[in-house]
Amino acid sequence: LCHPLDYLRWMLGDVQALWAFTGQISDLKLVVEDSAEIGLRFQNGVIGRIHLDYYQRPNTHKLEIIGTQGSLTWNNADGAAELYIVESGNWETYESPSDFERNQMFLDQMRHFLDVITGKTSPCCTLDDGVRALELALAVKQSQNMGQLIQFAPPS
């Protein structure tokens, strides 16, 4: 479940430091951790938190961004985003397009991959993006194993 590490880095920038608690705390018969709590400090000063688990029922995947001027929430269950703007004191809801088909994302991704390997376009996700995601995932394990904050050098 490394996708939140990917999209938070994409939205908020590079990570400066992280800490993590992970473990196998459910009765699921998995050979990997079934839960993780990860704290992040981004280079721009933003502080974030990721909670991941395999056992929560119903399955839940949400994103919440909180700021002084408002809040943004997104729920994967219905795909809707809600924006609260302090100035107006109102929530605005943005529904998924009525013609949205989840499978279309995967078909588009495959078409993009074929366009990349045939030289028609550049990849949306670079090799460096993949390396950074792997570094973050390994740092989560390192933080758990060492019981400490893991710091990253600023990107060059």
Coordinates of N, CA and C in Angstrom, one line a residue:
L1 N 0.8 -1.2 0.0 CA 0.0 0.0 0.0 C 0.9 1.3 0.0
C2 N 1.7 1.4 -1.0 CA 2.6 2.6 -1.1 C 2.0 3.7 -1.8
H3 N 0.8 3.6 -2.4 CA 0.3 4.7 -3.2 C 0.1 6.0 -2.5
P4 N -0.4 6.0 -1.2 CA -0.4 7.2 -0.5 C 0.9 8.0 -0.4
L5 N 2.0 7.2 -0.2 CA 3.3 7.8 -0.3 C 3.6 8.5 -1.6
D6 N 3.2 7.9 -2.7 CA 3.3 8.4 -4.0 C 2.5 9.7 -4.2
Y7 N 1.2 9.6 -3.9 CA 0.4 10.8 -4.2 C 0.5 11.9 -3.3
L8 N 0.9 11.7 -2.0 CA 1.2 12.8 -1.1 C 2.5 13.5 -1.6
R9 N 3.5 12.8 -2.0 CA 4.7 13.4 -2.5 C 4.4 14.2 -3.8
W10 N 3.5 13.6 -4.6 CA 3.2 14.3 -5.9 C 2.4 15.6 -5.5
M11 N 1.5 15.6 -4.5 CA 0.7 16.8 -4.2 C 1.5 17.8 -3.3
L12 N 2.3 17.3 -2.4 CA 2.9 18.2 -1.3 C 4.4 18.4 -1.4
G13 N 5.0 17.6 -2.3 CA 6.5 17.8 -2.5 C 7.3 16.7 -1.7
D14 N 8.6 16.9 -1.8 CA 9.4 15.9 -1.2 C 9.3 15.8 0.3
V15 N 9.6 14.7 0.9 CA 9.6 14.4 2.3 C 10.9 14.8 3.0
Q16 N 10.9 15.5 4.1 CA 12.1 15.9 4.8 C 12.4 14.8 5.9
A17 N 11.4 14.3 6.5 CA 11.6 13.3 7.6 C 10.3 12.5 7.8
L18 N 10.4 11.3 8.3 CA 9.3 10.5 8.7 C 9.6 9.6 9.9
W19 N 8.5 9.2 10.5 CA 8.6 8.2 11.6 C 7.4 7.2 11.3
A20 N 7.6 6.0 11.8 CA 6.5 5.0 11.5 C 6.4 3.9 12.6
F21 N 5.2 3.5 12.9 CA 4.9 2.4 13.7 C 4.2 1.4 12.8
T22 N 4.7 0.2 12.7 CA 4.1 -0.8 11.9 C 3.9 -2.1 12.7
G23 N 3.1 -3.0 12.2 CA 3.0 -4.3 12.9 C 2.0 -5.2 12.3
Q24 N 1.9 -6.4 12.9 CA 0.9 -7.4 12.5 C 0.1 -7.6 13.7
I25 N -1.0 -6.8 13.8 CA -1.8 -6.8 15.0 C -3.2 -7.5 14.8
S26 N -3.5 -7.9 13.6 CA -4.8 -8.6 13.4 C -4.6 -10.1 13.4
D27 N -5.7 -10.8 13.3 CA -5.6 -12.3 13.2 C -5.5 -12.7 11.7
L28 N -5.3 -11.8 10.8 CA -5.2 -12.1 9.4 C -3.9 -12.9 9.2
K29 N -3.9 -13.9 8.4 CA -2.7 -14.7 8.1 C -1.9 -14.1 7.0
L30 N -1.2 -13.0 7.2 CA -0.4 -12.3 6.2 C 1.0 -12.5 6.6
V31 N 1.9 -12.4 5.6 CA 3.3 -12.5 5.8 C 4.0 -11.1 5.8
V32 N 3.1 -10.1 5.9 CA 3.6 -8.7 5.9 C 2.9 -8.0 7.0
E33 N 3.3 -6.8 7.3 CA 2.6 -6.0 8.3 C 1.2 -5.8 7.8
D34 N 0.3 -5.7 8.8 CA -1.1 -5.5 8.4 C -1.6 -4.1 8.8
S35 N -0.7 -3.3 9.4 CA -1.0 -1.9 9.7 C 0.3 -1.1 9.8
A36 N 0.1 0.2 9.5 CA 1.1 1.2 9.6 C 0.6 2.5 9.9
E37 N 1.3 3.2 10.8 CA 0.9 4.6 11.1 C 2.2 5.4 10.8
I38 N 2.1 6.3 9.9 CA 3.3 7.0 9.4 C 3.1 8.5 9.5
G39 N 4.1 9.2 10.1 CA 4.1 10.6 10.2 C 5.1 11.2 9.3
L40 N 4.8 12.3 8.6 CA 5.6 12.9 7.6 C 5.8 14.4 7.8
R41 N 7.0 14.8 7.5 CA 7.3 16.3 7.5 C 7.8 16.5 6.1
F42 N 7.1 17.4 5.3 CA 7.5 17.7 3.9 C 8.5 18.8 3.9
Q43 N 9.3 18.9 2.9 CA 10.3 20.0 2.7 C 9.7 21.4 2.9
N44 N 8.5 21.5 2.5 CA 7.8 22.8 2.5 C 7.2 23.2 3.9
G45 N 7.4 22.3 4.9 CA 6.9 22.5 6.2 C 5.6 21.8 6.5
V46 N 4.9 21.3 5.5 CA 3.6 20.6 5.8 C 3.9 19.4 6.6
I47 N 3.0 19.1 7.5 CA 3.0 17.9 8.3 C 1.8 17.0 7.9
G48 N 2.1 15.7 7.7 CA 1.0 14.8 7.3 C 1.1 13.5 8.1
R49 N 0.0 12.7 7.9 CA -0.1 11.4 8.6 C -0.8 10.4 7.6
I50 N -0.3 9.2 7.6 CA -0.9 8.2 6.8 C -1.2 7.0 7.7
H51 N -2.4 6.5 7.7 CA -2.8 5.3 8.4 C -3.2 4.3 7.3
L52 N -2.5 3.1 7.4 CA -2.8 2.0 6.4 C -3.1 0.8 7.2
D53 N -4.1 0.0 6.8 CA -4.3 -1.3 7.4 C -5.1 -2.1 6.4
Y54 N -5.0 -3.4 6.6 CA -5.6 -4.4 5.8 C -6.9 -5.0 6.4
Y55 N -7.2 -4.6 7.6 CA -8.3 -5.3 8.3 C -9.5 -4.4 8.6
Q56 N -9.5 -3.1 8.4 CA -10.6 -2.3 8.7 C -11.8 -2.7 7.8
R57 N -13.0 -2.8 8.4 CA -14.2 -3.1 7.7 C -15.2 -2.1 8.0
P58 N -15.9 -1.5 7.0 CA -15.6 -1.7 5.6 C -14.2 -1.0 5.3
N59 N -13.6 -1.5 4.2 CA -12.4 -1.0 3.7 C -12.6 0.5 3.5
T60 N -11.6 1.3 3.9 CA -11.7 2.8 3.9 C -10.4 3.3 3.3
H61 N -10.6 4.3 2.3 CA -9.5 5.0 1.8 C -9.9 6.4 1.6
K62 N -9.4 7.3 2.5 CA -9.7 8.7 2.5 C -8.5 9.6 2.4
L63 N -8.7 10.8 2.0 CA -7.6 11.8 2.0 C -8.3 13.1 2.6
E64 N -7.5 13.7 3.5 CA -8.0 14.9 4.1 C -6.8 15.9 4.2
I65 N -7.0 17.1 3.6 CA -6.0 18.1 3.7 C -6.6 19.3 4.4
I66 N -6.0 19.7 5.5 CA -6.5 20.8 6.4 C -5.6 22.0 6.4
G67 N -6.2 23.1 6.2 CA -5.4 24.4 6.2 C -6.1 25.5 6.9
T68 N -5.5 26.6 7.0 CA -6.1 27.7 7.7 C -7.3 28.4 6.9
Q69 N -7.3 28.2 5.6 CA -8.4 28.7 4.8 C -9.5 27.8 4.5
G70 N -9.3 26.5 4.9 CA -10.4 25.5 4.6 C -9.8 24.1 4.7
S71 N -10.7 23.2 4.3 CA -10.3 21.8 4.3 C -10.8 21.1 3.0
L72 N -10.1 20.1 2.6 CA -10.5 19.3 1.4 C -10.5 17.8 1.9
T73 N -11.6 17.1 1.6 CA -11.7 15.7 1.9 C -12.1 15.0 0.6
W74 N -11.6 13.7 0.5 CA -11.9 12.9 -0.6 C -12.1 11.5 -0.1
N75 N -13.1 10.8 -0.6 CA -13.4 9.4 -0.2 C -13.4 8.5 -1.4
N76 N -12.5 7.5 -1.4 CA -12.5 6.6 -2.5 C -13.8 5.8 -2.7
A77 N -14.5 5.6 -1.7 CA -15.8 4.8 -1.8 C -16.7 5.4 -2.8
D78 N -16.9 6.7 -2.8 CA -17.8 7.3 -3.8 C -17.1 8.3 -4.8
G79 N -15.8 8.5 -4.5 CA -15.0 9.4 -5.4 C -15.3 10.8 -5.3
A80 N -16.2 11.2 -4.3 CA -16.5 12.6 -4.2 C -15.5 13.4 -3.4
A81 N -15.3 14.6 -3.7 CA -14.4 15.5 -2.9 C -15.3 16.6 -2.3
E82 N -15.0 17.0 -1.1 CA -15.7 18.1 -0.5 C -14.7 19.2 -0.1
L83 N -15.0 20.4 -0.4 CA -14.1 21.5 -0.1 C -14.9 22.5 0.9
Y84 N -14.2 22.8 2.0 CA -14.8 23.7 2.9 C -13.9 25.0 2.9
I85 N -14.6 26.1 2.6 CA -13.9 27.4 2.5 C -14.3 28.3 3.7
V86 N -13.3 28.6 4.5 CA -13.6 29.4 5.7 C -14.3 30.7 5.4
E87 N -13.8 31.4 4.4 CA -14.4 32.7 4.0 C -15.9 32.6 3.8
S88 N -16.4 31.6 3.1 CA -17.9 31.5 2.9 C -18.6 30.7 4.0
G89 N -17.8 29.8 4.7 CA -18.4 29.0 5.7 C -19.2 27.9 5.2
N90 N -19.0 27.5 3.9 CA -19.8 26.5 3.3 C -18.9 25.3 2.7
W91 N -19.5 24.2 2.7 CA -18.9 23.0 2.0 C -19.4 23.0 0.6
E92 N -18.5 22.7 -0.4 CA -18.8 22.5 -1.8 C -18.5 21.0 -2.1
T93 N -19.4 20.3 -2.7 CA -19.2 18.9 -3.1 C -18.9 18.8 -4.5
Y94 N -17.9 18.0 -4.9 CA -17.6 17.7 -6.3 C -17.7 16.2 -6.5
E95 N -18.7 15.8 -7.1 CA -19.0 14.4 -7.4 C -18.1 13.9 -8.5
S96 N -17.9 12.6 -8.6 CA -17.2 12.0 -9.7 C -18.1 12.2 -10.9
P97 N -17.4 12.4 -12.1 CA -18.2 12.5 -13.3 C -19.2 11.3 -13.5
S98 N -20.4 11.6 -13.9 CA -21.4 10.6 -14.0 C -21.0 9.4 -15.0
D99 N -20.2 9.7 -15.9 CA -19.7 8.7 -16.9 C -18.4 8.0 -16.4
F100 N -18.0 8.2 -15.2 CA -16.7 7.7 -14.7 C -16.8 6.2 -14.6
E101 N -15.8 5.5 -15.2 CA -15.7 4.0 -15.1 C -14.3 3.7 -14.6
R102 N -14.3 3.1 -13.4 CA -13.0 2.8 -12.8 C -12.0 2.1 -13.7
N103 N -12.5 1.1 -14.5 CA -11.7 0.3 -15.4 C -11.0 1.2 -16.4
Q104 N -11.6 2.3 -16.8 CA -11.0 3.2 -17.8 C -9.7 3.7 -17.3
M105 N -9.5 3.9 -16.0 CA -8.2 4.4 -15.5 C -7.1 3.4 -15.9
F106 N -7.4 2.1 -15.8 CA -6.4 1.1 -16.0 C -6.1 1.0 -17.5
L107 N -7.2 1.1 -18.3 CA -7.0 1.1 -19.8 C -6.2 2.3 -20.2
D108 N -6.4 3.5 -19.7 CA -5.7 4.7 -20.0 C -4.2 4.5 -19.6
Q109 N -4.0 3.9 -18.4 CA -2.6 3.7 -17.9 C -1.9 2.8 -18.9
M110 N -2.5 1.7 -19.3 CA -1.9 0.8 -20.3 C -1.6 1.5 -21.6
R111 N -2.5 2.3 -22.1 CA -2.3 3.0 -23.3 C -1.1 4.0 -23.2
H112 N -1.0 4.7 -22.0 CA 0.1 5.6 -21.7 C 1.4 4.8 -21.7
F113 N 1.4 3.6 -21.1 CA 2.6 2.8 -21.0 C 3.1 2.4 -22.4
L114 N 2.2 2.0 -23.2 CA 2.5 1.7 -24.6 C 3.0 2.9 -25.4
D115 N 2.5 4.0 -25.2 CA 2.9 5.3 -25.8 C 4.4 5.6 -25.3
V116 N 4.6 5.3 -24.1 CA 6.0 5.6 -23.5 C 7.0 4.7 -24.2
I117 N 6.7 3.4 -24.2 CA 7.7 2.4 -24.7 C 7.9 2.5 -26.2
T118 N 6.9 3.1 -26.9 CA 7.1 3.3 -28.3 C 7.6 4.7 -28.7
G119 N 7.9 5.5 -27.6 CA 8.5 6.8 -27.8 C 7.6 7.9 -28.2
K120 N 6.3 7.7 -28.1 CA 5.3 8.7 -28.4 C 5.2 9.8 -27.4
T121 N 5.5 9.5 -26.1 CA 5.4 10.4 -25.0 C 6.3 10.1 -23.9
S122 N 6.5 11.0 -23.0 CA 7.3 10.8 -21.8 C 6.4 10.3 -20.7
P123 N 7.0 9.5 -19.8 CA 6.3 8.9 -18.7 C 5.8 10.0 -17.7
C124 N 4.5 9.8 -17.2 CA 4.0 10.7 -16.2 C 4.7 10.5 -14.9
C125 N 5.1 9.2 -14.6 CA 5.8 8.9 -13.4 C 7.2 8.5 -13.8
T126 N 8.2 9.2 -13.4 CA 9.6 9.0 -13.8 C 10.3 7.9 -13.0
L127 N 11.4 7.5 -13.4 CA 12.2 6.5 -12.7 C 12.6 7.2 -11.3
D128 N 12.9 8.5 -11.3 CA 13.2 9.1 -10.0 C 12.0 9.1 -9.1
D129 N 10.8 9.2 -9.6 CA 9.6 9.1 -8.7 C 9.5 7.7 -8.1
G130 N 9.8 6.7 -8.9 CA 9.8 5.3 -8.4 C 10.9 5.1 -7.3
V131 N 12.1 5.7 -7.5 CA 13.2 5.5 -6.6 C 12.8 6.2 -5.3
R132 N 12.2 7.4 -5.4 CA 11.8 8.2 -4.1 C 10.7 7.4 -3.4
A133 N 9.8 6.8 -4.1 CA 8.7 6.0 -3.4 C 9.3 4.8 -2.7
L134 N 10.3 4.1 -3.3 CA 11.0 3.0 -2.7 C 11.8 3.5 -1.5
E135 N 12.4 4.6 -1.6 CA 13.2 5.1 -0.4 C 12.2 5.4 0.8
L136 N 11.1 6.0 0.5 CA 10.1 6.2 1.5 C 9.6 4.9 2.2
A137 N 9.3 3.9 1.3 CA 8.8 2.7 1.9 C 9.9 2.0 2.7
L138 N 11.1 2.0 2.3 CA 12.2 1.4 3.1 C 12.4 2.2 4.3
A139 N 12.3 3.5 4.3 CA 12.4 4.4 5.5 C 11.4 4.0 6.5
V140 N 10.2 3.7 6.1 CA 9.1 3.3 7.0 C 9.6 2.1 7.8
K141 N 10.1 1.1 7.1 CA 10.6 -0.1 7.8 C 11.8 0.2 8.7
Q142 N 12.7 1.1 8.2 CA 13.8 1.5 9.0 C 13.4 2.2 10.3
S143 N 12.4 3.1 10.2 CA 11.9 3.8 11.3 C 11.3 2.8 12.4
Q144 N 10.5 1.9 11.9 CA 10.0 0.9 12.8 C 11.0 0.1 13.5
N145 N 12.0 -0.4 12.7 CA 13.0 -1.3 13.2 C 14.0 -0.5 14.2
M146 N 14.3 0.7 13.9 CA 15.2 1.5 14.8 C 14.5 2.3 15.8
G147 N 13.2 2.5 15.7 CA 12.4 3.3 16.7 C 12.8 4.7 16.6
Q148 N 13.1 5.3 15.5 CA 13.5 6.7 15.4 C 13.0 7.4 14.1
L149 N 13.1 8.7 14.1 CA 12.8 9.5 13.0 C 13.9 9.3 11.9
I150 N 13.4 9.2 10.7 CA 14.4 9.1 9.5 C 14.3 10.4 8.8
Q151 N 15.5 11.0 8.6 CA 15.6 12.2 7.8 C 16.2 12.0 6.4
F152 N 15.7 12.9 5.5 CA 16.2 12.8 4.1 C 16.9 14.0 3.8
A153 N 17.9 13.9 3.0 CA 18.6 15.1 2.4 C 17.7 15.8 1.4
P154 N 17.8 17.1 1.3 CA 17.0 17.8 0.3 C 17.3 17.3 -1.1
P155 N 16.3 17.2 -1.9 CA 16.6 16.7 -3.3 C 17.6 17.6 -4.0
S156 N 18.4 17.0 -4.8 CA 19.4 17.8 -5.6 C 18.9 18.2 -6.9

